[in-house]
Amino acid sequence: EDQVTQSPEALRLQEGESSSLNCSYTVSGLRGLFWYRQDPGKGPEFLFTLYSAGEEKEKERLKATLTKKESFLHITAPKPEDSATYLCAVQAIVTGGYQKVTFGTGTKLQVIP
Amino acid sequence: GAVVSQHPSRVICKSGTSVKIECRSLDFQATTMFWYRQFPKQSLMLMATSNEGSKATYEQGVEKDKFLINHASLTLSTLTVTSAHPEDSSFYICSARGEAGARTGELFFGEGSRLTVL
């Protein structure tokens, strides 16, 4: 069964204090790994898609990287507006040939001014 | 990015009544829509996958007679919670994927609907 584990569950940073969030996955036939940002009471907002080990993508203060077993979301010099829950999801081909997306439980990030 | 609209954002109903939630893709044709349920501090749990014009595929443990899904057009899917009970109270989120997304896997989510059953 596909598994996605995110750590830490919660992270509290001072403004400007860089850090990384981890997403470990166990999946057969990975077709893509996604990062989303979710604000309280809102639907997830798409950030990145990574397809193969070694791939990196950047957007403003965020940088996502991918290995064969995990992905990291690096946050450089975070600001209070970066506070949110960050979700990782993997897409794989399952029995029957259809694609299934499995989400992790998220990392709740709080950036303190 | 693509826009997915979900309505209503909040709904309170009495036990035993039915509630319909709509999910619309506003600027693309959604060949596939997904319905998720999210409990506090938990991950999104996929309930069902619907393709336009065909019956929804439900995940194991999800009652298809209780959670009716209709995907009648390429821009609209609905989830009806029938005979709702307090344990159905949750945050329901839809997501949509167009043909390009079938290759890339990118999903675009609605804003979610908070259902409270009294």
CSV table of N, CA and C in Angstrom, one decimal, chain B residues 33-36 45-50 56-59 62 67 69:
chain,number,residue,atom,x,y,z
B,33,MET,N,-13.0,14.4,-11.9
B,33,MET,CA,-13.1,15.2,-10.6
B,33,MET,C,-13.0,14.2,-9.5
B,34,PHE,N,-12.4,14.7,-8.4
B,34,PHE,CA,-12.2,13.8,-7.2
B,34,PHE,C,-12.9,14.5,-6.0
B,35,TRP,N,-13.4,13.7,-5.1
B,35,TRP,CA,-14.0,14.2,-3.9
B,35,TRP,C,-13.2,13.6,-2.7
B,36,TYR,N,-12.8,14.5,-1.8
B,36,TYR,CA,-12.0,14.2,-0.6
B,36,TYR,C,-12.8,14.6,0.6
B,45,MET,N,-8.6,12.4,2.5
B,45,MET,CA,-9.0,11.0,2.2
B,45,MET,C,-9.8,11.0,1.0
B,46,LEU,N,-9.4,10.3,0.0
B,46,LEU,CA,-10.1,10.2,-1.3
B,46,LEU,C,-11.4,9.4,-1.1
B,47,MET,N,-12.5,10.0,-1.5
B,47,MET,CA,-13.8,9.3,-1.3
B,47,MET,C,-14.1,8.6,-2.7
B,48,ALA,N,-14.0,9.3,-3.7
B,48,ALA,CA,-14.4,8.8,-5.0
B,48,ALA,C,-13.8,9.6,-6.2
B,49,THR,N,-13.8,8.9,-7.3
B,49,THR,CA,-13.3,9.5,-8.5
B,49,THR,C,-14.4,9.5,-9.5
B,50,SER,N,-14.7,10.6,-10.2
B,50,SER,CA,-15.7,10.6,-11.2
B,50,SER,C,-15.2,11.1,-12.5
B,56,ALA,N,-19.3,7.1,-10.8
B,56,ALA,CA,-18.1,7.3,-10.0
B,56,ALA,C,-17.5,6.0,-9.5
B,57,THR,N,-16.2,6.1,-9.3
B,57,THR,CA,-15.5,4.9,-8.6
B,57,THR,C,-15.3,5.3,-7.2
B,58,TYR,N,-15.8,4.5,-6.3
B,58,TYR,CA,-15.7,4.8,-4.9
B,58,TYR,C,-14.6,4.0,-4.2
B,59,GLU,N,-13.9,4.7,-3.3
B,59,GLU,CA,-12.9,4.0,-2.5
B,59,GLU,C,-13.5,3.1,-1.5
B,62,VAL,N,-16.3,3.6,1.4
B,62,VAL,CA,-17.2,4.7,1.2
B,62,VAL,C,-18.5,4.2,0.6
B,67,PHE,N,-23.2,8.7,-0.3
B,67,PHE,CA,-22.5,9.8,-1.0
B,67,PHE,C,-22.7,9.7,-2.5
B,69,ILE,N,-22.6,10.8,-6.2
B,69,ILE,CA,-21.7,11.7,-7.0
B,69,ILE,C,-22.3,11.7,-8.4
